[in-house]
Coordinates of C-alpha atoms and ligand atoms in Angstrom, one line a residue:
M1 CA 0.0 0.0 0.0
S2 CA 2.7 2.5 0.9
S3 CA 5.2 3.7 -1.6
Y4 CA 7.3 5.6 0.9
S5 CA 11.1 5.7 0.9
L6 CA 11.0 6.9 4.5
N7 CA 10.3 4.4 7.3
D8 CA 8.9 4.3 10.8
S9 CA 12.2 4.9 12.4
Q10 CA 13.0 7.9 10.4
P11 CA 11.9 10.9 12.4
I12 CA 10.3 13.9 10.9
T13 CA 12.8 16.7 11.1
R14 CA 11.8 19.4 8.6
V15 CA 8.3 20.9 8.9
M16 CA 6.5 23.4 6.9
V17 CA 3.7 25.2 8.7
A18 CA 1.2 26.7 6.3
G19 CA -0.7 29.7 7.7
T20 CA 0.9 31.7 10.5
G21 CA -2.2 33.0 12.2
V22 CA -3.4 32.2 15.7
L23 CA -2.8 28.5 15.6
G24 CA -0.1 28.3 12.9
A25 CA 2.2 30.6 14.8
Q26 CA 1.8 28.5 17.9
I27 CA 2.4 25.3 16.1
A28 CA 5.5 26.7 14.3
F29 CA 6.9 28.0 17.5
Q30 CA 6.3 24.8 19.5
C31 CA 7.9 22.7 16.7
A32 CA 11.0 25.0 16.7
F33 CA 11.1 25.1 20.5
S34 CA 11.3 21.3 20.4
G35 CA 14.3 21.4 18.0
V36 CA 12.5 21.0 14.6
D37 CA 13.5 23.2 11.7
V38 CA 10.4 25.0 10.5
I39 CA 9.5 26.8 7.3
A40 CA 6.7 29.3 8.2
Y41 CA 4.7 29.8 5.0
D42 CA 2.1 32.5 4.4
V43 CA 0.7 34.4 1.5
D44 CA 2.6 37.7 1.8
T45 CA 5.3 39.5 3.7
G46 CA 2.7 41.4 5.8
C47 CA 1.4 38.1 7.1
L48 CA 5.0 37.0 7.9
D49 CA 5.6 40.3 9.7
R50 CA 2.6 39.6 11.8
A51 CA 3.8 36.1 12.4
N52 CA 7.2 37.5 13.7
A53 CA 5.3 39.6 16.2
R54 CA 3.4 36.5 17.3
F55 CA 6.7 34.6 17.7
D56 CA 8.0 37.5 19.9
E57 CA 4.9 37.3 22.0
L58 CA 5.1 33.5 22.3
G59 CA 8.7 33.9 23.4
H60 CA 7.5 36.0 26.3
I61 CA 4.7 33.6 27.1
Y62 CA 7.1 30.6 27.1
A63 CA 9.5 32.4 29.4
A64 CA 6.7 33.4 31.8
Q65 CA 4.7 30.2 31.8
I66 CA 7.1 27.4 31.2
G67 CA 10.4 28.9 32.3
A68 CA 12.0 28.9 28.8
T69 CA 15.4 30.5 28.9
R70 CA 16.5 33.3 26.6
E71 CA 18.9 30.8 24.8
Q72 CA 16.0 28.4 24.2
I73 CA 13.8 31.1 22.8
E74 CA 16.5 32.5 20.6
A75 CA 17.3 29.0 19.3
A76 CA 13.7 28.4 18.6
R77 CA 13.4 31.7 16.6
A78 CA 16.5 30.8 14.7
R79 CA 14.9 27.5 13.5
I80 CA 12.0 29.3 11.9
V81 CA 12.4 30.6 8.4
G82 CA 9.6 32.6 6.8
N83 CA 8.7 32.0 3.1
I84 CA 6.0 33.2 0.8
D85 CA 6.8 30.9 -2.1
L86 CA 5.0 27.6 -1.7
G87 CA 7.2 25.7 -4.1
S88 CA 10.5 26.5 -2.3
A89 CA 8.8 26.3 1.1
A90 CA 7.5 22.7 0.5
I91 CA 10.5 21.3 -1.4
H92 CA 12.4 20.0 1.7
A93 CA 9.4 19.4 4.0
D94 CA 8.9 15.9 5.6
L95 CA 5.6 17.2 7.0
V96 CA 3.3 20.0 6.0
I97 CA 1.1 21.2 8.9
E98 CA -1.7 23.2 7.3
A99 CA -3.3 25.9 9.5
I100 CA -4.9 28.1 6.9
P101 CA -8.5 29.5 7.2
E102 CA -11.4 27.2 7.8
D103 CA -12.7 27.7 4.3
L104 CA -13.2 24.8 2.0
A105 CA -12.4 26.7 -1.2
I106 CA -9.1 28.1 0.3
K107 CA -8.1 24.7 1.5
Q108 CA -9.0 23.1 -1.8
S109 CA -6.8 25.6 -3.8
F110 CA -4.0 25.2 -1.3
Y111 CA -3.9 21.4 -1.4
R112 CA -4.2 21.3 -5.2
T113 CA -1.1 23.5 -5.6
L114 CA 0.8 21.8 -2.8
S115 CA 0.2 18.4 -4.2
A116 CA 1.9 19.5 -7.4
L117 CA 4.9 21.0 -5.7
A118 CA 5.7 18.9 -2.6
P119 CA 8.1 15.9 -2.8
A120 CA 6.5 12.5 -3.2
D121 CA 7.0 11.5 0.5
T122 CA 5.9 14.7 2.2
I123 CA 3.1 14.1 4.7
F124 CA 0.1 16.5 4.6
A125 CA -1.5 17.1 8.0
T126 CA -4.5 19.5 8.4
N127 CA -5.2 21.3 11.7
S128 CA -8.8 21.9 10.6
S129 CA -11.3 22.0 13.5
T130 CA -14.4 21.1 11.5
L131 CA -13.4 19.3 8.4
V132 CA -12.5 15.6 8.4
P133 CA -9.7 14.5 6.1
S134 CA -12.1 12.7 3.8
Q135 CA -13.4 16.1 2.8
L136 CA -9.9 17.1 1.6
V137 CA -8.9 13.8 -0.1
S138 CA -10.1 14.8 -3.6
F139 CA -7.9 17.9 -3.4
T140 CA -4.7 16.0 -3.4
D141 CA -3.0 13.4 -5.6
Q142 CA -1.6 11.6 -2.6
P143 CA -4.5 10.7 -0.3
E144 CA -2.6 8.0 1.5
R145 CA -0.3 10.6 3.1
L146 CA -3.1 13.0 4.2
L147 CA -4.4 13.0 7.7
T148 CA -5.4 15.4 10.6
L149 CA -3.0 16.6 13.3
H150 CA -5.2 18.8 15.4
F151 CA -3.8 21.0 18.1
A152 CA -5.6 22.9 20.9
H153 CA -5.3 26.7 21.4
D154 CA -2.3 27.5 23.7
V155 CA -0.4 24.5 22.5
W156 CA 2.4 24.8 25.1
K157 CA 0.0 24.2 28.0
H158 CA -3.0 22.5 26.4
N159 CA -0.7 20.0 24.8
I160 CA -2.9 17.5 23.1
A161 CA -2.5 16.4 19.4
E162 CA -5.5 14.6 18.0
I163 CA -4.4 12.4 15.1
M164 CA -7.1 11.2 12.8
G165 CA -6.8 9.5 9.4
H166 CA -9.3 8.8 6.7
P167 CA -9.9 5.2 5.5
G168 CA -7.1 5.6 2.9
T169 CA -4.4 7.0 5.2
D170 CA -1.3 4.9 5.2
P171 CA -0.8 3.4 8.7
V172 CA 3.0 4.1 8.4
V173 CA 2.2 7.8 7.9
F174 CA -0.2 7.8 10.8
K175 CA 2.4 6.2 13.1
R176 CA 5.1 8.7 12.1
V177 CA 2.8 11.6 12.8
V178 CA 2.0 10.1 16.3
Q179 CA 5.7 9.8 16.9
F180 CA 6.3 13.4 15.7
A181 CA 3.5 14.7 18.0
S182 CA 5.3 13.2 21.0
R183 CA 8.6 14.7 19.9
I184 CA 7.2 18.2 19.9
G185 CA 5.9 17.8 23.4
M186 CA 2.3 16.9 22.7
V187 CA 0.4 14.1 24.2
P188 CA -0.7 12.2 21.0
L189 CA -4.3 11.1 20.9
P190 CA -4.8 8.7 18.0
L191 CA -8.3 8.2 16.7
R192 CA -9.3 4.9 15.1
K193 CA -11.8 6.4 12.7
E194 CA -13.0 9.8 11.5
Q195 CA -15.1 11.7 14.0
P196 CA -16.2 15.3 13.6
G197 CA -15.0 17.2 16.6
Y198 CA -12.3 14.6 17.2
L199 CA -12.3 13.5 20.9
L200 CA -12.3 16.7 23.0
N201 CA -15.0 18.7 21.0
A202 CA -17.1 15.6 20.6
M203 CA -17.4 15.5 24.4
L204 CA -17.2 19.2 25.2
I205 CA -19.7 20.7 22.7
P206 CA -22.6 18.6 23.9
M207 CA -21.9 19.5 27.5
L208 CA -21.7 23.2 26.7
L209 CA -24.9 23.1 24.7
A210 CA -26.6 21.3 27.6
A211 CA -25.5 24.1 29.9
L212 CA -26.8 26.8 27.5
G213 CA -30.1 24.9 27.1
L214 CA -30.5 24.8 30.9
L215 CA -30.0 28.6 30.9
V216 CA -32.2 29.7 28.0
N217 CA -35.0 27.3 29.2
D218 CA -34.8 29.1 32.6
V219 CA -34.0 25.9 34.5
A220 CA -31.4 27.7 36.6
D221 CA -29.2 30.8 36.4
M222 CA -25.6 30.5 35.0
Q223 CA -23.9 30.7 38.4
T224 CA -26.0 27.8 39.7
I225 CA -25.3 25.7 36.6
D226 CA -21.6 26.5 36.8
K227 CA -21.5 25.6 40.5
A228 CA -23.2 22.2 39.8
W229 CA -20.3 21.3 37.4
M230 CA -17.5 22.9 39.3
I231 CA -18.3 21.5 42.8
A232 CA -19.4 18.0 41.7
K233 CA -16.6 17.5 39.2
G234 CA -13.9 19.3 41.1
D235 CA -13.2 21.7 38.2
R236 CA -11.9 25.2 38.6
I237 CA -14.1 26.3 35.7
G238 CA -17.6 25.6 34.6
P239 CA -19.4 25.6 31.2
F240 CA -20.0 29.4 31.1
G241 CA -16.4 30.2 32.0
I242 CA -15.3 27.8 29.2
L243 CA -17.7 29.5 26.8
D244 CA -16.1 32.9 27.6
G245 CA -12.7 31.5 26.9
I246 CA -13.8 30.1 23.5
G247 CA -15.2 33.5 22.6
M248 CA -18.8 34.4 21.8
T249 CA -18.3 34.9 18.1
T250 CA -17.4 31.3 17.7
V251 CA -20.2 30.2 20.1
Y252 CA -22.7 32.2 18.0
N253 CA -21.4 30.8 14.7
V254 CA -21.7 27.3 16.0
T255 CA -25.1 27.6 17.7
R256 CA -26.6 29.5 14.8
A257 CA -25.5 26.9 12.3
L258 CA -26.8 24.2 14.6
A259 CA -30.2 25.9 14.9
E260 CA -30.4 26.2 11.1
R261 CA -29.5 22.5 10.7
T262 CA -31.7 21.0 13.3
G263 CA -34.6 23.4 13.5
D264 CA -34.6 22.6 17.2
S265 CA -36.3 25.3 19.3
T266 CA -33.8 25.2 22.2
H267 CA -30.9 25.5 19.7
Q268 CA -32.7 28.6 18.2
R269 CA -33.2 30.1 21.6
I270 CA -29.6 29.6 22.4
A271 CA -28.5 31.3 19.2
D272 CA -30.9 34.2 19.8
Y273 CA -29.7 34.6 23.4
V274 CA -26.0 34.6 22.4
K275 CA -26.8 37.2 19.6
T276 CA -28.7 39.5 21.9
H277 CA -26.6 39.3 25.0
F278 CA -23.1 39.1 23.5
I279 CA -22.8 39.8 19.7
E280 CA -24.9 42.9 19.7
T281 CA -23.4 44.2 23.0
G282 CA -19.7 43.5 22.0
Y283 CA -19.3 41.4 25.2
L284 CA -17.4 38.7 23.2
G285 CA -15.9 36.8 26.1
E286 CA -12.6 36.8 28.0
S287 CA -10.6 38.5 25.3
T288 CA -12.8 41.6 25.4
G289 CA -13.0 41.7 29.3
R290 CA -16.6 40.6 29.4
G291 CA -18.8 37.7 28.4
F292 CA -20.9 35.7 30.9
Y293 CA -18.3 36.9 33.5
R294 CA -16.1 40.0 33.8
Y295 CA -12.3 39.6 33.3
P296 CA -9.5 39.5 34.4
D297 CA -11.0 38.5 37.8
P298 CA -14.2 36.5 37.0
D299 CA -16.4 35.6 40.0
F300 CA -16.0 31.9 39.5
L301 CA -12.3 32.1 40.4
D302 CA -13.1 33.5 43.8
P303 CA -13.1 30.6 46.3
A304 CA -16.3 32.0 47.8
F305 CA -18.1 31.3 44.5
V306 CA -18.2 27.5 45.2
A307 CA -18.5 27.9 48.9
A308 CA -22.0 29.4 49.1
Ligands
LIG401 P1 -6.1 32.6 11.4 O1 -7.2 33.3 10.6 O2 -5.7 33.2 12.6 O3 -4.8 32.3 10.4 C1 -4.9 31.8 9.1 C2 -3.6 32.2 8.4 O4 -3.6 31.5 7.2 C3 -3.4 33.7 8.2 O5 -2.1 34.0 8.6 C4 -3.6 33.8 6.7 O6 -2.8 34.9 6.1 C5 -3.1 32.5 6.2 N1 -3.6 32.1 4.9 C6 -4.7 32.4 4.2 N2 -4.7 31.8 3.0 C7 -3.6 31.1 2.9 C8 -3.1 30.2 1.9 N3 -3.7 30.0 0.8 N4 -1.8 29.7 2.2 C9 -1.2 29.9 3.3 N5 -1.6 30.7 4.3 C10 -2.8 31.2 4.1 O7 -6.7 31.1 11.6 P2 -6.5 30.1 12.8 O8 -7.4 30.4 14.0 O9 -5.0 30.0 13.1 O10 -7.0 28.7 12.2 C11 -6.3 28.0 11.2 C12 -6.8 26.6 11.2 O11 -6.5 26.0 12.5 C13 -8.2 26.4 10.9 O12 -8.4 25.3 10.1 C14 -8.9 26.2 12.2 O13 -10.0 25.5 12.2 C15 -7.8 25.5 13.0 N6 -7.8 25.6 14.4 C16 -7.9 26.8 15.0 C17 -7.9 26.9 16.4 C18 -8.1 28.2 17.2 O14 -8.3 28.2 18.4 N7 -7.9 29.3 16.5 C19 -7.8 25.7 17.2 C20 -7.6 24.5 16.5 C21 -7.6 24.4 15.1

Protein backbone atom coordinates (compact mmCIF):
# COMPACT_ATOMS: atom_id res chain seq x y z
CA MET A 1 0.00 0.00 0.00
CA SER A 2 2.73 2.47 0.95
CA SER A 3 5.24 3.67 -1.60
CA TYR A 4 7.35 5.56 0.90
CA SER A 5 11.07 5.69 0.92
CA LEU A 6 10.96 6.87 4.53
CA ASN A 7 10.28 4.35 7.26
CA ASP A 8 8.92 4.26 10.79
CA SER A 9 12.21 4.88 12.44
CA GLN A 10 13.04 7.92 10.37
CA PRO A 11 11.90 10.92 12.36
CA ILE A 12 10.27 13.95 10.86
CA THR A 13 12.80 16.73 11.14
CA ARG A 14 11.77 19.39 8.63
CA VAL A 15 8.32 20.86 8.88
CA MET A 16 6.48 23.44 6.89
CA VAL A 17 3.66 25.19 8.71
CA ALA A 18 1.21 26.73 6.25
CA GLY A 19 -0.67 29.69 7.66
CA THR A 20 0.95 31.66 10.47
CA GLY A 21 -2.17 33.02 12.16
CA VAL A 22 -3.35 32.23 15.68
CA LEU A 23 -2.76 28.48 15.62
CA GLY A 24 -0.15 28.26 12.87
CA ALA A 25 2.21 30.58 14.76
CA GLN A 26 1.78 28.55 17.93
CA ILE A 27 2.42 25.28 16.10
CA ALA A 28 5.48 26.68 14.32
CA PHE A 29 6.94 28.02 17.55
CA GLN A 30 6.27 24.81 19.48
CA CYS A 31 7.94 22.73 16.74
CA ALA A 32 10.97 25.04 16.69
CA PHE A 33 11.14 25.13 20.49
CA SER A 34 11.29 21.31 20.36
CA GLY A 35 14.27 21.36 17.99
CA VAL A 36 12.53 20.96 14.65
CA ASP A 37 13.46 23.16 11.67
CA VAL A 38 10.38 25.05 10.50
CA ILE A 39 9.45 26.84 7.31
CA ALA A 40 6.66 29.26 8.16
CA TYR A 41 4.67 29.76 4.96
CA ASP A 42 2.06 32.46 4.44
CA VAL A 43 0.68 34.38 1.50
CA ASP A 44 2.56 37.66 1.78
CA THR A 45 5.26 39.47 3.72
CA GLY A 46 2.72 41.40 5.76
CA CYS A 47 1.45 38.06 7.13
CA LEU A 48 5.02 37.01 7.93
CA ASP A 49 5.62 40.32 9.73
CA ARG A 50 2.56 39.64 11.85
CA ALA A 51 3.85 36.10 12.42
CA ASN A 52 7.15 37.48 13.70
CA ALA A 53 5.25 39.63 16.18
CA ARG A 54 3.37 36.51 17.28
CA PHE A 55 6.67 34.63 17.73
CA ASP A 56 7.98 37.52 19.88
CA GLU A 57 4.87 37.31 22.00
CA LEU A 58 5.13 33.52 22.25
CA GLY A 59 8.75 33.89 23.43
CA HIS A 60 7.53 36.03 26.34
CA ILE A 61 4.75 33.57 27.11
CA TYR A 62 7.10 30.56 27.07
CA ALA A 63 9.50 32.40 29.40
CA ALA A 64 6.73 33.39 31.80
CA GLN A 65 4.66 30.22 31.76
CA ILE A 66 7.09 27.36 31.24
CA GLY A 67 10.37 28.94 32.31
CA ALA A 68 11.99 28.93 28.85
CA THR A 69 15.44 30.53 28.88
CA ARG A 70 16.52 33.32 26.56
CA GLU A 71 18.87 30.84 24.81
CA GLN A 72 16.04 28.39 24.20
CA ILE A 73 13.80 31.12 22.82
CA GLU A 74 16.52 32.51 20.57
CA ALA A 75 17.34 29.00 19.32
CA ALA A 76 13.65 28.42 18.56
CA ARG A 77 13.41 31.71 16.65
CA ALA A 78 16.53 30.81 14.66
CA ARG A 79 14.95 27.52 13.54
CA ILE A 80 11.97 29.30 11.94
CA VAL A 81 12.41 30.62 8.42
CA GLY A 82 9.59 32.55 6.77
CA ASN A 83 8.69 31.95 3.12
CA ILE A 84 5.95 33.23 0.82
CA ASP A 85 6.77 30.92 -2.11
CA LEU A 86 4.96 27.60 -1.74
CA GLY A 87 7.24 25.68 -4.08
CA SER A 88 10.50 26.50 -2.31
CA ALA A 89 8.80 26.27 1.10
CA ALA A 90 7.55 22.73 0.49
CA ILE A 91 10.50 21.31 -1.36
CA HIS A 92 12.37 20.00 1.71
CA ALA A 93 9.42 19.36 4.03
CA ASP A 94 8.95 15.93 5.61
CA LEU A 95 5.64 17.17 6.95
CA VAL A 96 3.33 20.05 6.04
CA ILE A 97 1.06 21.16 8.87
CA GLU A 98 -1.74 23.17 7.32
CA ALA A 99 -3.32 25.89 9.50
CA ILE A 100 -4.90 28.12 6.87
CA PRO A 101 -8.45 29.53 7.21
CA GLU A 102 -11.37 27.20 7.85
CA ASP A 103 -12.74 27.72 4.35
CA LEU A 104 -13.15 24.76 2.02
CA ALA A 105 -12.39 26.74 -1.16
CA ILE A 106 -9.14 28.13 0.30
CA LYS A 107 -8.09 24.69 1.52
CA GLN A 108 -8.97 23.12 -1.84
CA SER A 109 -6.82 25.59 -3.77
CA PHE A 110 -3.97 25.19 -1.29
CA TYR A 111 -3.90 21.36 -1.42
CA ARG A 112 -4.18 21.28 -5.21
CA THR A 113 -1.14 23.54 -5.55
CA LEU A 114 0.77 21.84 -2.75
CA SER A 115 0.23 18.37 -4.25
CA ALA A 116 1.90 19.47 -7.45
CA LEU A 117 4.88 21.03 -5.67
CA ALA A 118 5.73 18.88 -2.65
CA PRO A 119 8.10 15.89 -2.80
CA ALA A 120 6.51 12.46 -3.18
CA ASP A 121 7.01 11.46 0.46
CA THR A 122 5.88 14.67 2.18
CA ILE A 123 3.06 14.10 4.66
CA PHE A 124 0.11 16.52 4.64
CA ALA A 125 -1.54 17.13 8.01
CA THR A 126 -4.46 19.47 8.44
CA ASN A 127 -5.19 21.29 11.69
CA SER A 128 -8.80 21.88 10.58
CA SER A 129 -11.26 22.00 13.46
CA THR A 130 -14.40 21.14 11.53
CA LEU A 131 -13.36 19.30 8.36
CA VAL A 132 -12.51 15.61 8.43
CA PRO A 133 -9.69 14.48 6.12
CA SER A 134 -12.12 12.67 3.77
CA GLN A 135 -13.39 16.10 2.76
CA LEU A 136 -9.88 17.06 1.58
CA VAL A 137 -8.92 13.79 -0.11
CA SER A 138 -10.09 14.78 -3.57
CA PHE A 139 -7.92 17.92 -3.43
CA THR A 140 -4.66 15.98 -3.39
CA ASP A 141 -3.03 13.37 -5.61
CA GLN A 142 -1.60 11.62 -2.56
CA PRO A 143 -4.54 10.72 -0.30
CA GLU A 144 -2.56 8.01 1.49
CA ARG A 145 -0.32 10.63 3.06
CA LEU A 146 -3.11 12.96 4.19
CA LEU A 147 -4.44 13.02 7.73
CA THR A 148 -5.37 15.37 10.56
CA LEU A 149 -3.03 16.64 13.26
CA HIS A 150 -5.24 18.81 15.43
CA PHE A 151 -3.85 21.04 18.14
CA ALA A 152 -5.63 22.92 20.91
CA HIS A 153 -5.32 26.67 21.43
CA ASP A 154 -2.31 27.53 23.66
CA VAL A 155 -0.37 24.48 22.48
CA TRP A 156 2.38 24.81 25.08
CA LYS A 157 -0.02 24.19 27.97
CA HIS A 158 -3.04 22.49 26.39
CA ASN A 159 -0.69 20.03 24.78
CA ILE A 160 -2.89 17.47 23.08
CA ALA A 161 -2.52 16.45 19.45
CA GLU A 162 -5.50 14.59 18.03
CA ILE A 163 -4.38 12.44 15.10
CA MET A 164 -7.06 11.19 12.75
CA GLY A 165 -6.75 9.54 9.38
CA HIS A 166 -9.34 8.79 6.72
CA PRO A 167 -9.89 5.20 5.52
CA GLY A 168 -7.10 5.55 2.93
CA THR A 169 -4.42 7.04 5.17
CA ASP A 170 -1.28 4.89 5.17
CA PRO A 171 -0.77 3.40 8.69
CA VAL A 172 2.96 4.14 8.38
CA VAL A 173 2.19 7.81 7.85
CA PHE A 174 -0.18 7.77 10.80
CA LYS A 175 2.43 6.20 13.06
CA ARG A 176 5.12 8.66 12.05
CA VAL A 177 2.84 11.59 12.84
CA VAL A 178 2.00 10.09 16.26
CA GLN A 179 5.75 9.85 16.94
CA PHE A 180 6.26 13.40 15.73
CA ALA A 181 3.52 14.73 18.03
CA SER A 182 5.33 13.20 21.00
CA ARG A 183 8.60 14.65 19.87
CA ILE A 184 7.23 18.21 19.92
CA GLY A 185 5.89 17.84 23.45
CA MET A 186 2.29 16.95 22.67
CA VAL A 187 0.37 14.06 24.16
CA PRO A 188 -0.66 12.18 20.99
CA LEU A 189 -4.30 11.10 20.94
CA PRO A 190 -4.79 8.71 18.01
CA LEU A 191 -8.34 8.18 16.71
CA ARG A 192 -9.27 4.89 15.07
CA LYS A 193 -11.79 6.44 12.70
CA GLU A 194 -13.03 9.78 11.46
CA GLN A 195 -15.08 11.69 13.98
CA PRO A 196 -16.25 15.30 13.55
CA GLY A 197 -15.03 17.24 16.59
CA TYR A 198 -12.35 14.64 17.25
CA LEU A 199 -12.33 13.53 20.90
CA LEU A 200 -12.34 16.72 22.95
CA ASN A 201 -14.97 18.69 21.05
CA ALA A 202 -17.11 15.58 20.57
CA MET A 203 -17.40 15.52 24.37
CA LEU A 204 -17.17 19.22 25.19
CA ILE A 205 -19.67 20.73 22.73
CA PRO A 206 -22.64 18.60 23.87
CA MET A 207 -21.86 19.52 27.50
CA LEU A 208 -21.70 23.24 26.67
CA LEU A 209 -24.92 23.08 24.65
CA ALA A 210 -26.63 21.32 27.56
CA ALA A 211 -25.53 24.13 29.90
CA LEU A 212 -26.78 26.79 27.48
CA GLY A 213 -30.05 24.90 27.11
CA LEU A 214 -30.54 24.85 30.89
CA LEU A 215 -29.95 28.62 30.93
CA VAL A 216 -32.21 29.66 28.04
CA ASN A 217 -34.99 27.33 29.20
CA ASP A 218 -34.75 29.08 32.58
CA VAL A 219 -34.05 25.92 34.53
CA ALA A 220 -31.42 27.74 36.62
CA ASP A 221 -29.16 30.81 36.44
CA MET A 222 -25.63 30.54 35.03
CA GLN A 223 -23.88 30.67 38.40
CA THR A 224 -25.98 27.79 39.71
CA ILE A 225 -25.30 25.73 36.57
CA ASP A 226 -21.57 26.46 36.79
CA LYS A 227 -21.50 25.56 40.49
CA ALA A 228 -23.18 22.21 39.78
CA TRP A 229 -20.35 21.34 37.40
CA MET A 230 -17.48 22.86 39.34
CA ILE A 231 -18.28 21.49 42.80
CA ALA A 232 -19.40 18.02 41.73
CA LYS A 233 -16.64 17.52 39.15
CA GLY A 234 -13.92 19.31 41.15
CA ASP A 235 -13.18 21.66 38.22
CA ARG A 236 -11.95 25.21 38.60
CA ILE A 237 -14.08 26.35 35.67
CA GLY A 238 -17.64 25.59 34.63
CA PRO A 239 -19.38 25.64 31.24
CA PHE A 240 -20.00 29.41 31.13
CA GLY A 241 -16.39 30.19 32.01
CA ILE A 242 -15.32 27.80 29.23
CA LEU A 243 -17.67 29.53 26.76
CA ASP A 244 -16.10 32.91 27.64
CA GLY A 245 -12.66 31.46 26.87
CA ILE A 246 -13.79 30.10 23.49
CA GLY A 247 -15.24 33.50 22.61
CA MET A 248 -18.83 34.39 21.84
CA THR A 249 -18.29 34.91 18.10
CA THR A 250 -17.39 31.25 17.69
CA VAL A 251 -20.16 30.24 20.09
CA TYR A 252 -22.65 32.21 18.00
CA ASN A 253 -21.42 30.82 14.69
CA VAL A 254 -21.68 27.26 15.99
CA THR A 255 -25.07 27.64 17.67
CA ARG A 256 -26.62 29.55 14.75
CA ALA A 257 -25.47 26.87 12.29
CA LEU A 258 -26.77 24.16 14.62
CA ALA A 259 -30.17 25.87 14.92
CA GLU A 260 -30.42 26.17 11.14
CA ARG A 261 -29.48 22.54 10.66
CA THR A 262 -31.68 20.98 13.34
CA GLY A 263 -34.63 23.38 13.50
CA ASP A 264 -34.63 22.61 17.23
CA SER A 265 -36.34 25.31 19.31
CA THR A 266 -33.82 25.16 22.17
CA HIS A 267 -30.93 25.54 19.70
CA GLN A 268 -32.70 28.56 18.19
CA ARG A 269 -33.25 30.11 21.64
CA ILE A 270 -29.56 29.60 22.43
CA ALA A 271 -28.47 31.30 19.19
CA ASP A 272 -30.88 34.20 19.81
CA TYR A 273 -29.68 34.57 23.40
CA VAL A 274 -26.02 34.65 22.37
CA LYS A 275 -26.77 37.19 19.65
CA THR A 276 -28.74 39.53 21.90
CA HIS A 277 -26.56 39.34 24.99
CA PHE A 278 -23.11 39.12 23.46
CA ILE A 279 -22.80 39.76 19.72
CA GLU A 280 -24.93 42.92 19.74
CA THR A 281 -23.36 44.23 22.96
CA GLY A 282 -19.73 43.52 22.03
CA TYR A 283 -19.27 41.40 25.17
CA LEU A 284 -17.40 38.74 23.23
CA GLY A 285 -15.88 36.80 26.10
CA GLU A 286 -12.63 36.75 28.01
CA SER A 287 -10.61 38.46 25.25
CA THR A 288 -12.83 41.56 25.45
CA GLY A 289 -12.97 41.65 29.26
CA ARG A 290 -16.60 40.61 29.43
CA GLY A 291 -18.78 37.70 28.45
CA PHE A 292 -20.87 35.70 30.88
CA TYR A 293 -18.34 36.91 33.47
CA ARG A 294 -16.09 39.98 33.78
CA TYR A 295 -12.31 39.60 33.35
CA PRO A 296 -9.51 39.49 34.42
CA ASP A 297 -11.03 38.47 37.78
CA PRO A 298 -14.17 36.45 37.03
CA ASP A 299 -16.40 35.63 39.99
CA PHE A 300 -15.97 31.90 39.51
CA LEU A 301 -12.27 32.09 40.40
CA ASP A 302 -13.12 33.53 43.82
CA PRO A 303 -13.07 30.64 46.34
CA ALA A 304 -16.30 32.04 47.79
CA PHE A 305 -18.09 31.26 44.50
CA VAL A 306 -18.19 27.54 45.16
CA ALA A 307 -18.54 27.88 48.93
CA ALA A 308 -22.01 29.39 49.08
P1 LIG B 1 -6.14 32.56 11.37
O1 LIG B 1 -7.17 33.26 10.58
O2 LIG B 1 -5.66 33.16 12.64
O3 LIG B 1 -4.84 32.30 10.45
C1 LIG B 1 -4.91 31.83 9.13
C2 LIG B 1 -3.60 32.17 8.44
O4 LIG B 1 -3.59 31.53 7.17
C3 LIG B 1 -3.38 33.66 8.19
O5 LIG B 1 -2.06 34.01 8.59
C4 LIG B 1 -3.58 33.81 6.69
O6 LIG B 1 -2.78 34.86 6.11
C5 LIG B 1 -3.09 32.47 6.21
N1 LIG B 1 -3.55 32.08 4.89
C6 LIG B 1 -4.68 32.40 4.24
N2 LIG B 1 -4.73 31.79 3.04
C7 LIG B 1 -3.59 31.07 2.93
C8 LIG B 1 -3.05 30.23 1.94
N3 LIG B 1 -3.70 30.00 0.80
N4 LIG B 1 -1.84 29.68 2.15
C9 LIG B 1 -1.18 29.90 3.32
N5 LIG B 1 -1.65 30.68 4.30
C10 LIG B 1 -2.84 31.25 4.11
O7 LIG B 1 -6.74 31.10 11.61
P2 LIG B 1 -6.46 30.09 12.84
O8 LIG B 1 -7.40 30.41 13.96
O9 LIG B 1 -5.01 30.00 13.09
O10 LIG B 1 -7.03 28.73 12.20
C11 LIG B 1 -6.29 28.04 11.22
C12 LIG B 1 -6.76 26.61 11.18
O11 LIG B 1 -6.53 26.02 12.46
C13 LIG B 1 -8.24 26.44 10.87
O12 LIG B 1 -8.41 25.29 10.07
C14 LIG B 1 -8.86 26.24 12.25
O13 LIG B 1 -10.03 25.45 12.19
C15 LIG B 1 -7.76 25.50 12.95
N6 LIG B 1 -7.76 25.59 14.42
C16 LIG B 1 -7.91 26.81 15.04
C17 LIG B 1 -7.91 26.87 16.43
C18 LIG B 1 -8.06 28.18 17.16
O14 LIG B 1 -8.30 28.18 18.37
N7 LIG B 1 -7.89 29.33 16.50
C19 LIG B 1 -7.75 25.68 17.20
C20 LIG B 1 -7.56 24.45 16.52
C21 LIG B 1 -7.59 24.43 15.14
